[in-house]
CSV table of C-alpha atoms in Angstrom, one decimal:
chain,number,residue,atom,x,y,z
A,1,UNK,CA,44.4,170.8,86.2
A,2,UNK,CA,46.4,168.0,84.9
A,3,UNK,CA,45.9,164.9,86.9
A,4,UNK,CA,48.6,162.2,87.1
A,5,UNK,CA,48.2,158.5,87.6
A,6,UNK,CA,50.4,156.7,90.0
A,7,UNK,CA,50.7,153.6,88.2
A,8,UNK,CA,53.6,151.3,89.3
A,9,UNK,CA,56.0,150.4,86.5
A,10,UNK,CA,56.2,146.6,86.1
A,11,UNK,CA,59.7,145.3,86.5
A,12,UNK,CA,61.1,148.3,88.4
A,13,UNK,CA,62.2,148.6,91.9
A,14,UNK,CA,60.8,151.1,94.2
A,15,UNK,CA,63.1,153.5,95.9
A,16,UNK,CA,63.8,152.6,99.6
A,17,UNK,CA,66.3,151.4,102.0
A,18,UNK,CA,68.6,148.8,100.4
A,19,UNK,CA,67.8,145.1,100.7
A,20,UNK,CA,69.5,143.7,103.9
A,21,UNK,CA,68.4,140.2,103.6
A,22,UNK,CA,71.3,137.6,104.1
A,23,UNK,CA,72.4,135.7,101.0
A,24,UNK,CA,71.4,132.2,100.8
A,25,UNK,CA,73.8,129.8,102.6
A,26,UNK,CA,76.3,128.0,100.4
A,27,UNK,CA,76.2,124.4,100.5
A,28,UNK,CA,79.4,122.6,101.4
A,29,UNK,CA,80.6,120.7,98.1
A,30,UNK,CA,81.8,117.2,97.7
A,31,UNK,CA,85.4,118.0,98.5
A,32,UNK,CA,84.4,120.0,101.6
A,33,UNK,CA,82.6,116.9,103.0
A,34,UNK,CA,85.4,114.8,102.5
A,35,UNK,CA,87.7,117.4,104.0
A,36,UNK,CA,85.4,117.3,107.0
A,37,UNK,CA,85.6,113.7,107.3
A,38,UNK,CA,89.5,113.8,107.3
A,39,UNK,CA,89.7,116.7,109.8
A,40,UNK,CA,87.4,115.0,112.2
A,41,UNK,CA,89.6,111.9,112.0
A,42,UNK,CA,92.8,113.8,112.8
A,43,UNK,CA,91.0,115.5,115.7
A,44,UNK,CA,89.8,112.3,117.2
A,45,UNK,CA,93.4,111.0,117.1
A,46,UNK,CA,94.6,114.0,119.1
A,47,UNK,CA,91.8,113.8,121.6
A,48,UNK,CA,91.5,110.1,122.1
A,49,UNK,CA,94.9,108.8,121.7
A,50,UNK,CA,97.1,110.8,124.0
A,51,UNK,CA,99.8,112.7,122.0
A,52,UNK,CA,102.2,112.2,125.0
A,53,UNK,CA,102.0,108.5,124.9
A,54,UNK,CA,105.4,107.1,124.8
A,55,UNK,CA,106.7,105.0,121.8
A,56,UNK,CA,106.0,101.3,121.4
A,57,UNK,CA,108.5,98.5,120.8
A,58,UNK,CA,108.2,98.6,116.9
A,59,UNK,CA,108.0,102.4,117.0
A,60,UNK,CA,111.2,102.6,118.9
A,61,UNK,CA,113.0,100.5,116.1
A,62,UNK,CA,111.7,102.7,113.3
A,63,UNK,CA,112.3,106.0,115.0
A,64,UNK,CA,115.9,105.1,116.2
A,65,UNK,CA,116.8,104.6,112.6
A,66,UNK,CA,116.5,108.4,112.0
A,67,UNK,CA,116.8,109.8,115.5
A,68,UNK,CA,120.0,111.6,116.8
A,69,UNK,CA,118.9,110.8,120.3
A,70,UNK,CA,119.5,107.1,120.4
A,71,UNK,CA,121.5,104.5,118.5
A,72,UNK,CA,119.8,102.7,115.9
A,73,UNK,CA,118.1,99.6,117.1
A,74,UNK,CA,118.6,96.3,115.3
A,75,UNK,CA,116.4,96.2,111.9
A,76,UNK,CA,115.1,92.8,111.4
A,77,UNK,CA,114.6,91.5,107.9
A,78,UNK,CA,110.7,91.9,107.5
A,79,UNK,CA,110.9,95.6,108.4
A,80,UNK,CA,111.1,98.4,105.7
A,81,UNK,CA,112.4,101.9,106.1
A,82,UNK,CA,109.5,103.9,104.7
A,83,UNK,CA,107.8,104.7,108.0
A,84,UNK,CA,111.2,105.8,109.5
A,85,UNK,CA,111.8,108.3,106.6
A,86,UNK,CA,108.2,109.4,106.8
A,87,UNK,CA,108.8,110.5,110.5
A,88,UNK,CA,112.3,111.8,109.7
A,89,UNK,CA,111.1,115.5,109.5
A,90,UNK,CA,110.3,115.5,113.1
A,91,UNK,CA,112.3,112.5,114.7
A,92,UNK,CA,115.6,113.4,113.1
A,93,UNK,CA,115.9,116.6,115.3
A,94,UNK,CA,113.3,116.4,118.1
A,95,UNK,CA,112.8,113.6,120.7
A,96,UNK,CA,109.3,114.9,121.6
A,97,UNK,CA,106.7,112.0,121.2
A,98,UNK,CA,104.0,114.6,121.4
A,99,UNK,CA,105.3,116.6,118.4
A,100,UNK,CA,105.7,113.3,116.6
A,101,UNK,CA,102.2,112.3,117.4
A,102,UNK,CA,100.5,115.6,116.4
A,103,UNK,CA,102.6,115.4,113.1
A,104,UNK,CA,101.4,112.0,112.3
A,105,UNK,CA,97.8,112.8,113.2
A,106,UNK,CA,97.6,115.7,110.9
A,107,UNK,CA,99.4,113.8,108.0
A,108,UNK,CA,97.1,110.8,108.5
A,109,UNK,CA,94.1,112.9,108.1
A,110,UNK,CA,95.6,114.5,105.0
A,111,UNK,CA,96.2,110.9,103.5
A,112,UNK,CA,92.7,109.8,104.2
A,113,UNK,CA,91.4,113.0,102.3
A,114,UNK,CA,93.4,112.4,99.4
A,115,UNK,CA,92.7,108.7,99.4
A,116,UNK,CA,88.9,109.5,99.4
A,117,UNK,CA,89.1,112.3,96.9
A,118,UNK,CA,90.6,109.8,94.3
A,119,UNK,CA,87.2,107.9,94.2
A,120,UNK,CA,85.1,110.9,93.4
A,121,UNK,CA,83.1,110.2,90.2
A,122,UNK,CA,83.3,106.5,90.7
A,123,UNK,CA,80.9,106.6,93.8
A,124,UNK,CA,78.9,109.4,95.1
A,125,UNK,CA,80.2,111.8,97.5
A,126,UNK,CA,77.9,110.6,100.4
A,127,UNK,CA,79.1,107.0,100.0
A,128,UNK,CA,82.8,108.2,100.1
A,129,UNK,CA,82.1,110.3,103.2
A,130,UNK,CA,80.4,107.4,104.9
A,131,UNK,CA,83.2,105.0,103.9
A,132,UNK,CA,85.8,107.4,105.3
A,133,UNK,CA,83.8,107.6,108.5
A,134,UNK,CA,83.5,103.9,109.0
A,135,UNK,CA,87.1,103.2,108.4
A,136,UNK,CA,88.2,106.3,110.6
A,137,UNK,CA,86.1,105.2,113.5
A,138,UNK,CA,87.5,101.7,113.8
A,139,UNK,CA,89.4,101.7,117.0
A,140,UNK,CA,92.4,100.2,115.3
A,141,UNK,CA,92.5,103.0,112.7
A,142,UNK,CA,92.3,105.8,115.3
A,143,UNK,CA,94.9,104.0,117.5
A,144,UNK,CA,97.5,103.4,114.6
A,145,UNK,CA,96.9,106.7,112.7
A,146,UNK,CA,99.4,108.7,114.9
A,147,UNK,CA,101.9,105.8,115.5
A,148,UNK,CA,105.1,105.2,113.9
A,149,UNK,CA,103.8,102.0,112.1
A,150,UNK,CA,103.6,101.2,108.4
A,151,UNK,CA,100.1,99.4,108.3
A,152,UNK,CA,97.8,102.6,108.0
A,153,UNK,CA,100.0,104.0,105.1
A,154,UNK,CA,99.8,100.7,103.2
A,155,UNK,CA,95.9,101.2,103.5
A,156,UNK,CA,96.1,104.8,102.2
A,157,UNK,CA,98.3,103.7,99.4
A,158,UNK,CA,96.0,100.9,98.5
A,159,UNK,CA,92.9,103.2,98.3
A,160,UNK,CA,94.9,105.6,96.0
A,161,UNK,CA,96.4,103.0,93.9
A,162,UNK,CA,93.3,101.0,93.2
A,163,UNK,CA,91.2,104.1,92.6
A,164,UNK,CA,93.6,105.6,90.2
A,165,UNK,CA,94.0,102.3,88.4
A,166,UNK,CA,90.2,102.0,88.0
A,167,UNK,CA,90.2,105.6,86.6
A,168,UNK,CA,93.1,104.6,84.0
A,169,UNK,CA,91.1,101.7,82.8
A,170,UNK,CA,89.4,103.8,80.1
A,171,UNK,CA,92.8,103.9,78.3
A,172,UNK,CA,92.9,107.6,77.7
A,173,UNK,CA,95.7,110.0,78.5
A,174,UNK,CA,94.6,110.5,82.1
A,175,UNK,CA,98.1,111.4,83.5
A,176,UNK,CA,96.8,112.1,86.9
A,177,UNK,CA,95.3,108.5,87.2
A,178,UNK,CA,98.5,107.0,85.9
A,179,UNK,CA,100.7,108.9,88.4
A,180,UNK,CA,98.3,108.2,91.1
A,181,UNK,CA,98.5,104.5,90.3
A,182,UNK,CA,102.2,104.5,90.5
A,183,UNK,CA,102.5,106.7,93.6
A,184,UNK,CA,100.0,104.6,95.5
A,185,UNK,CA,101.9,101.5,94.7
A,186,UNK,CA,105.2,103.1,95.6
A,187,UNK,CA,103.8,104.2,99.1
A,188,UNK,CA,102.7,100.6,99.8
A,189,UNK,CA,106.0,99.1,98.7
A,190,UNK,CA,107.8,101.8,100.6
A,191,UNK,CA,106.1,100.8,103.8
A,192,UNK,CA,105.8,97.0,103.3
A,193,UNK,CA,106.9,95.5,99.9
A,194,UNK,CA,105.2,92.1,100.5
A,195,UNK,CA,101.9,93.7,101.5
A,196,UNK,CA,102.2,95.8,98.3
A,197,UNK,CA,102.5,92.7,96.1
A,198,UNK,CA,99.5,91.1,97.7
A,199,UNK,CA,97.3,94.3,97.4
A,200,UNK,CA,98.1,94.8,93.8
A,201,UNK,CA,98.0,91.1,92.7
A,202,UNK,CA,94.2,91.4,91.2
A,203,UNK,CA,95.4,94.6,89.4
A,204,UNK,CA,98.5,93.0,87.8
A,205,UNK,CA,96.1,90.1,86.7
A,206,UNK,CA,93.6,92.5,85.1
A,207,UNK,CA,96.2,94.5,83.4
A,208,UNK,CA,97.8,91.4,82.0
A,209,UNK,CA,95.2,88.9,81.3
A,210,UNK,CA,91.5,90.3,81.3
A,211,UNK,CA,90.1,91.6,78.1
A,212,UNK,CA,88.7,95.2,78.5
A,213,UNK,CA,91.5,95.8,81.2
A,214,UNK,CA,94.6,95.2,79.2
A,215,UNK,CA,96.3,98.6,79.0
A,216,UNK,CA,100.0,99.1,78.7
A,217,UNK,CA,100.1,102.4,80.5
A,218,UNK,CA,98.4,101.4,83.8
A,219,UNK,CA,100.5,98.3,83.9
A,220,UNK,CA,103.7,100.2,83.5
A,221,UNK,CA,102.7,102.7,86.1
A,222,UNK,CA,101.8,99.9,88.5
A,223,UNK,CA,105.1,98.1,87.9
A,224,UNK,CA,107.0,101.4,88.2
A,225,UNK,CA,105.5,102.3,91.3
A,226,UNK,CA,106.1,98.9,92.9
A,227,UNK,CA,109.7,98.8,91.7
A,228,UNK,CA,110.6,102.4,92.8
A,229,UNK,CA,109.1,101.9,96.2
A,230,UNK,CA,110.7,98.6,96.9
A,231,UNK,CA,114.1,99.5,95.5
A,232,UNK,CA,115.6,100.4,98.7
A,233,UNK,CA,114.3,97.3,100.5
A,234,UNK,CA,115.7,95.0,97.7
A,235,UNK,CA,119.2,96.8,97.5
A,236,UNK,CA,119.5,96.4,101.3
A,237,UNK,CA,118.6,92.8,101.0
A,238,UNK,CA,121.8,92.1,99.0
A,239,UNK,CA,123.9,94.7,101.2
A,240,UNK,CA,122.9,93.5,104.6
A,241,UNK,CA,120.8,90.2,104.5
A,242,UNK,CA,122.6,88.0,102.1
A,243,UNK,CA,120.2,88.6,99.1
A,244,UNK,CA,116.6,88.9,98.3
A,245,UNK,CA,115.6,85.2,98.7
A,246,UNK,CA,117.6,85.2,102.2
A,247,UNK,CA,115.9,88.2,103.4
A,248,UNK,CA,112.5,86.8,102.5
A,249,UNK,CA,113.4,83.5,104.2
A,250,UNK,CA,114.5,85.3,107.3
A,251,UNK,CA,111.3,87.4,107.4
A,252,UNK,CA,109.3,84.2,107.2
A,253,UNK,CA,111.3,82.6,110.0
A,254,UNK,CA,111.0,85.6,112.2
A,255,UNK,CA,107.2,85.7,111.8
A,256,UNK,CA,107.0,82.0,112.7
A,257,UNK,CA,107.3,80.5,109.3
A,258,UNK,CA,104.8,81.6,106.6
A,259,UNK,CA,102.5,78.7,105.1
A,260,UNK,CA,99.1,77.4,105.4
A,261,UNK,CA,97.9,78.6,108.9
A,262,UNK,CA,94.5,79.7,109.5
A,263,UNK,CA,94.7,82.8,111.8
A,264,UNK,CA,91.1,83.9,111.7
A,265,UNK,CA,90.5,82.9,115.3
A,266,UNK,CA,93.6,84.7,116.2
A,267,UNK,CA,92.6,87.9,114.5
A,268,UNK,CA,89.2,87.6,116.3
A,269,UNK,CA,90.8,87.5,119.6
A,270,UNK,CA,92.7,90.6,118.7
A,271,UNK,CA,89.6,92.6,118.2
A,272,UNK,CA,89.4,93.2,121.9
A,273,UNK,CA,92.5,95.5,121.9
A,274,UNK,CA,95.3,93.0,121.8
A,275,UNK,CA,97.8,94.9,119.7
A,276,UNK,CA,99.9,91.8,119.4
A,277,UNK,CA,98.4,88.4,119.7
A,278,UNK,CA,101.6,86.2,120.0
A,279,UNK,CA,100.9,83.7,121.3
A,280,UNK,CA,97.3,84.1,120.6
A,281,UNK,CA,95.8,82.3,123.5
A,282,UNK,CA,92.8,83.1,125.8
A,283,UNK,CA,89.2,83.7,125.3
A,284,UNK,CA,87.3,85.6,122.6
A,285,UNK,CA,86.4,89.2,123.3
A,286,UNK,CA,82.7,90.1,123.9
A,287,UNK,CA,80.1,89.6,121.2
A,288,UNK,CA,79.5,93.3,121.0
A,289,UNK,CA,83.1,93.9,120.1
A,290,UNK,CA,83.2,91.0,117.3
A,291,UNK,CA,79.8,91.5,115.8
A,292,UNK,CA,80.8,94.0,113.2
A,293,UNK,CA,83.5,91.5,111.9
A,294,UNK,CA,80.9,89.0,111.0
A,295,UNK,CA,78.6,91.5,109.4
A,296,UNK,CA,81.2,93.2,107.4
A,297,UNK,CA,81.6,90.5,104.6
A,298,UNK,CA,77.8,90.2,104.5
A,299,UNK,CA,77.3,94.0,103.9
A,300,UNK,CA,80.2,94.0,101.3
A,301,UNK,CA,78.5,91.3,99.4
A,302,UNK,CA,75.3,93.4,99.4
A,303,UNK,CA,77.3,96.2,98.2
A,304,UNK,CA,78.4,94.1,95.2
A,305,UNK,CA,74.8,93.0,94.5
A,306,UNK,CA,73.7,96.6,94.3
A,307,UNK,CA,76.6,97.6,92.1
A,308,UNK,CA,75.8,94.8,89.7
A,309,UNK,CA,72.1,95.8,89.5
A,310,UNK,CA,73.1,99.3,88.9
A,311,UNK,CA,75.4,98.2,86.1
A,312,UNK,CA,78.5,99.7,87.7
A,313,UNK,CA,80.1,96.4,88.9
A,314,UNK,CA,83.7,97.1,88.1
A,315,UNK,CA,85.0,99.5,90.9
A,316,UNK,CA,83.3,97.4,93.6
A,317,UNK,CA,84.6,94.0,92.2
A,318,UNK,CA,88.1,95.5,92.1
A,319,UNK,CA,88.0,96.9,95.6
A,320,UNK,CA,86.7,93.6,96.9
A,321,UNK,CA,89.3,91.5,95.0
A,322,UNK,CA,92.1,93.6,96.3
A,323,UNK,CA,90.7,93.6,99.8
A,324,UNK,CA,90.6,89.8,99.6
A,325,UNK,CA,94.2,89.4,98.5
A,326,UNK,CA,95.4,91.9,101.1
A,327,UNK,CA,93.9,89.7,103.8
A,328,UNK,CA,95.1,86.3,102.6
A,329,UNK,CA,98.6,86.4,104.3
A,330,UNK,CA,97.2,87.7,107.7
A,331,UNK,CA,94.2,85.5,107.7
A,332,UNK,CA,95.5,82.2,106.2
A,333,UNK,CA,99.3,82.2,106.3
A,334,UNK,CA,100.6,83.3,109.5
A,335,UNK,CA,100.7,81.9,113.0
A,336,UNK,CA,99.7,85.0,115.1
A,337,UNK,CA,97.7,88.2,114.8
A,338,UNK,CA,97.8,92.0,115.2
A,339,UNK,CA,94.7,94.0,114.3
A,340,UNK,CA,96.8,96.5,112.4
A,341,UNK,CA,97.6,93.8,109.8
A,342,UNK,CA,94.2,94.1,108.4
A,343,UNK,CA,94.0,98.0,108.0
A,344,UNK,CA,94.4,97.7,104.1
A,345,UNK,CA,91.6,95.2,103.9
A,346,UNK,CA,89.2,97.4,105.9
A,347,UNK,CA,90.0,100.5,104.1
A,348,UNK,CA,89.2,98.7,100.7
A,349,UNK,CA,86.1,97.1,101.8
A,350,UNK,CA,84.8,100.5,103.5
A,351,UNK,CA,83.7,101.9,100.3
A,352,UNK,CA,81.3,98.8,99.1
A,353,UNK,CA,80.0,98.6,102.7
A,354,UNK,CA,79.3,102.3,102.7
A,355,UNK,CA,77.5,101.9,99.3
A,356,UNK,CA,75.2,99.1,100.7
A,357,UNK,CA,74.3,101.2,103.9
A,358,UNK,CA,73.4,104.2,101.8
A,359,UNK,CA,71.3,102.1,99.6
A,360,UNK,CA,69.5,100.6,102.6
A,361,UNK,CA,68.7,104.0,103.9
A,362,UNK,CA,67.7,105.7,100.7
A,363,UNK,CA,66.1,102.9,98.7
A,364,UNK,CA,63.4,101.9,101.2
A,365,UNK,CA,60.2,103.9,100.8
A,366,UNK,CA,56.9,104.4,102.4
A,367,UNK,CA,56.3,103.3,105.9
A,368,UNK,CA,59.3,101.0,106.2
A,369,UNK,CA,61.8,103.8,105.5
A,370,UNK,CA,61.6,105.1,109.1
A,371,UNK,CA,62.1,101.5,110.4
A,372,UNK,CA,65.1,101.1,108.2
A,373,UNK,CA,66.7,104.4,109.2
A,374,UNK,CA,66.2,103.7,112.9
A,375,UNK,CA,67.7,100.2,112.7
A,376,UNK,CA,70.9,101.3,110.6
A,377,UNK,CA,71.3,104.3,113.0
A,378,UNK,CA,71.0,102.1,116.2
A,379,UNK,CA,73.5,99.6,114.7
A,380,UNK,CA,76.0,102.3,113.9
A,381,UNK,CA,75.6,103.9,117.4
A,382,UNK,CA,76.3,100.4,118.9
A,383,UNK,CA,79.2,99.8,116.7
A,384,UNK,CA,80.6,103.2,117.7
A,385,UNK,CA,80.2,102.7,121.5
A,386,UNK,CA,82.0,99.4,121.2
A,387,UNK,CA,84.9,100.6,119.0
A,388,UNK,CA,85.1,103.6,121.6
A,389,UNK,CA,85.3,101.3,124.6
A,390,UNK,CA,88.0,99.2,123.1
A,391,UNK,CA,90.0,102.2,122.0
A,392,UNK,CA,89.9,103.7,125.6
A,393,UNK,CA,91.1,100.4,127.2
A,394,UNK,CA,93.9,99.8,124.6
A,395,UNK,CA,95.3,103.3,125.0
A,396,UNK,CA,95.2,103.0,128.8
A,397,UNK,CA,97.0,99.6,128.8
A,398,UNK,CA,99.5,100.7,126.1
A,399,UNK,CA,100.2,104.1,128.0
A,400,UNK,CA,100.7,102.2,131.3
A,401,UNK,CA,103.4,99.8,129.6
A,402,UNK,CA,105.2,102.7,127.9
A,403,UNK,CA,105.5,104.5,131.2
A,404,UNK,CA,106.9,101.4,132.6
A,405,UNK,CA,109.8,101.4,130.1
A,406,UNK,CA,110.4,105.1,130.8
A,407,UNK,CA,110.5,104.4,134.6
A,408,UNK,CA,113.1,101.6,133.9
A,409,UNK,CA,115.3,103.8,131.7
A,410,UNK,CA,115.3,106.5,134.4
A,411,UNK,CA,116.3,104.0,136.9
A,412,UNK,CA,119.1,102.9,134.8
A,413,UNK,CA,120.3,106.4,134.5
A,414,UNK,CA,120.3,106.7,138.3
A,415,UNK,CA,122.4,103.5,138.4
A,416,UNK,CA,125.1,105.0,136.3
A,417,UNK,CA,124.0,103.4,132.9
A,418,UNK,CA,123.9,106.4,130.8
A,419,UNK,CA,124.8,106.9,127.1
A,420,UNK,CA,126.9,105.6,125.6
A,421,UNK,CA,125.7,102.4,127.0
A,422,UNK,CA,124.5,99.0,126.0
A,423,UNK,CA,121.4,96.9,127.2
A,424,UNK,CA,120.7,93.2,126.8
A,425,UNK,CA,118.0,90.9,127.7
A,426,UNK,CA,114.3,91.2,128.3
A,427,UNK,CA,112.5,94.1,126.4
A,428,UNK,CA,116.0,95.5,125.9
A,429,UNK,CA,115.3,97.1,122.5
A,430,UNK,CA,112.4,99.5,123.5
A,431,UNK,CA,114.1,100.3,126.9
A,432,UNK,CA,117.4,100.9,125.2
A,433,UNK,CA,115.9,103.7,123.1
A,434,UNK,CA,114.2,105.3,126.0
A,435,UNK,CA,117.5,105.2,127.9
A,436,UNK,CA,119.5,106.4,124.8
A,437,UNK,CA,121.5,103.2,124.8
A,438,UNK,CA,122.3,100.6,122.2
A,439,UNK,CA,121.0,97.1,122.5
A,440,UNK,CA,122.4,93.7,121.7
A,441,UNK,CA,120.2,91.9,119.3
A,442,UNK,CA,119.5,88.4,120.2
A,443,UNK,CA,117.0,87.3,117.4
A,444,UNK,CA,118.3,84.2,115.7
A,445,UNK,CA,121.6,84.0,117.4
A,446,UNK,CA,122.9,81.4,120.0
A,447,UNK,CA,123.4,82.4,123.5
A,448,UNK,CA,127.2,82.2,123.3
A,449,UNK,CA,127.4,84.8,120.5
A,450,UNK,CA,124.9,87.2,122.6
A,451,UNK,CA,127.1,86.6,125.7
A,452,UNK,CA,130.5,87.5,123.7
A,453,UNK,CA,128.9,90.8,122.5
A,454,UNK,CA,127.6,91.9,126.0
A,455,UNK,CA,131.0,91.1,127.7
A,456,UNK,CA,132.9,92.9,124.8
A,457,UNK,CA,130.7,95.9,125.3
A,458,UNK,CA,131.1,96.0,129.0
A,459,UNK,CA,134.8,96.6,128.6
A,460,UNK,CA,134.2,99.9,127.0
A,461,UNK,CA,130.7,101.3,128.1
A,462,UNK,CA,128.2,101.0,130.9
A,463,UNK,CA,126.2,97.8,130.4
A,464,UNK,CA,123.1,96.3,132.0
A,465,UNK,CA,121.1,93.1,131.6
A,466,UNK,CA,117.4,93.3,131.9
A,467,UNK,CA,115.4,90.2,133.3
A,468,UNK,CA,112.1,89.3,134.4
A,469,UNK,CA,111.7,89.0,138.3
A,470,UNK,CA,112.9,85.6,139.6
A,471,UNK,CA,114.7,84.5,136.3
A,472,UNK,CA,118.3,83.3,136.6
A,473,UNK,CA,120.6,85.6,134.8
A,474,UNK,CA,123.1,84.0,132.2
A,475,UNK,CA,126.5,83.1,133.7
A,476,UNK,CA,128.3,86.2,132.5
A,477,UNK,CA,126.0,88.4,134.6
A,478,UNK,CA,125.7,86.4,137.8
A,479,UNK,CA,128.3,88.5,139.6
A,480,UNK,CA,126.8,91.8,138.5
A,481,UNK,CA,125.0,93.9,141.1
A,482,UNK,CA,121.1,93.2,140.9
A,483,UNK,CA,118.6,96.0,141.3
A,484,UNK,CA,114.8,96.2,140.9
A,485,UNK,CA,113.7,98.8,138.3
A,486,UNK,CA,110.0,99.1,138.1
A,487,UNK,CA,108.6,95.6,136.9
A,488,UNK,CA,112.0,94.1,136.0
A,489,UNK,CA,115.3,93.3,137.5
A,490,UNK,CA,118.4,94.9,136.0
A,491,UNK,CA,121.9,93.5,136.4
A,492,UNK,CA,124.6,96.2,136.1
A,493,UNK,CA,128.1,95.4,135.0
A,494,UNK,CA,130.8,96.5,137.5
A,495,UNK,CA,132.2,100.1,137.0
A,496,UNK,CA,129.2,101.2,134.9
A,497,UNK,CA,129.0,104.4,137.0
A,498,UNK,CA,132.7,105.3,136.8
A,499,UNK,CA,132.8,104.9,132.9
A,500,UNK,CA,130.0,107.3,132.3
A,501,UNK,CA,130.9,111.0,131.5
């Protein structure tokens, strides 16, 4: 009998049921991490800033330029039409504030992703993800992301422009970096031309005067972007404002006269949720709300030290230089404050700050590492709690004021002041947009000119004057019927109801 040996063959698989083990989970790549940060930012806006919150004063001006539901409000010299055109895909056909907020929330999340993605390869992904999270969790970023305001978009344009400019430094034929430099500069100039100049000032100096940075292509891309973005604003200056110099002068006058004026204290007062601090009086907010503002430059300086020691100082130096010039006009040259003015500064400085935080957590070893991680985690948790508290309070107060304007507009309709109509007086600009009326601009004009416009309008359409309670109305309105509409008094011109359709 022949015997066989049952010797297993090396390298073969034994017959049996198929291997049903689950494949190893795939790790999320760098782009995926940045996308998650941006998506969380968009979701936070939808959850924490109510999409149905009405439009603010400046928002009504911008939206009315492209809306078919209200006449265009007076457009003052400092404003640019970029944010109006950004909202036109929704505001031109719909009066829904909720739809507009959702659109802007999603768009701002996409903008943050693109801006962070530009910096891949210049900083580690974990640094960029943390930088995006730090910037996106400031109450002012969450609050203004879904609003019809230009400052957030200047911040996004700044990140894109500066990042692509640094990439283009090598002087190769990186067309994507050159296009990004120009498009980022154009976005800033489209939104706020003067801010674009301040942000890009260090880049212009580098491209013209610093050895190793002098490159014709990045300089041309930068200048082309600034010129194309500001072209409409410059043309409009000559068409409607008496020239570029006159528009700049008018803009300075409207903002109280730009010059040497230290506004650091004003900006500190606005950290507690004052969306416009003008005049900026009153006490400072709680220390817990302000502490991050004092720590920010210290951590940014640490980020620079870390970058120098790692022999990669250029990106960090450029970021901090552009952040500094972005903050100069709003910290040293203006007589009032609004927290949104510093959004470009916060966006640019977030990357060096995140670089320093990551280094603190990962570089410490041994028994000190748990202590460092714990302290950093506690500091970030306290910072987030303070930002959330300020955001909640700001959203509540803002929503209440917007509801007041809507209630006044509804009362005006009840009194017969319906489109086509005209409003004048206290807060007439936002209330007019809510009511579908035009408004008589008073900025810079004497009382006689305003009165003449109001009386002339009253001969054709329903007209009402809005005044604070107890205020004596101007002479032309003293014989008009007085009514209380919410928190204001309204004086309705005779025959308003009979002239409406």
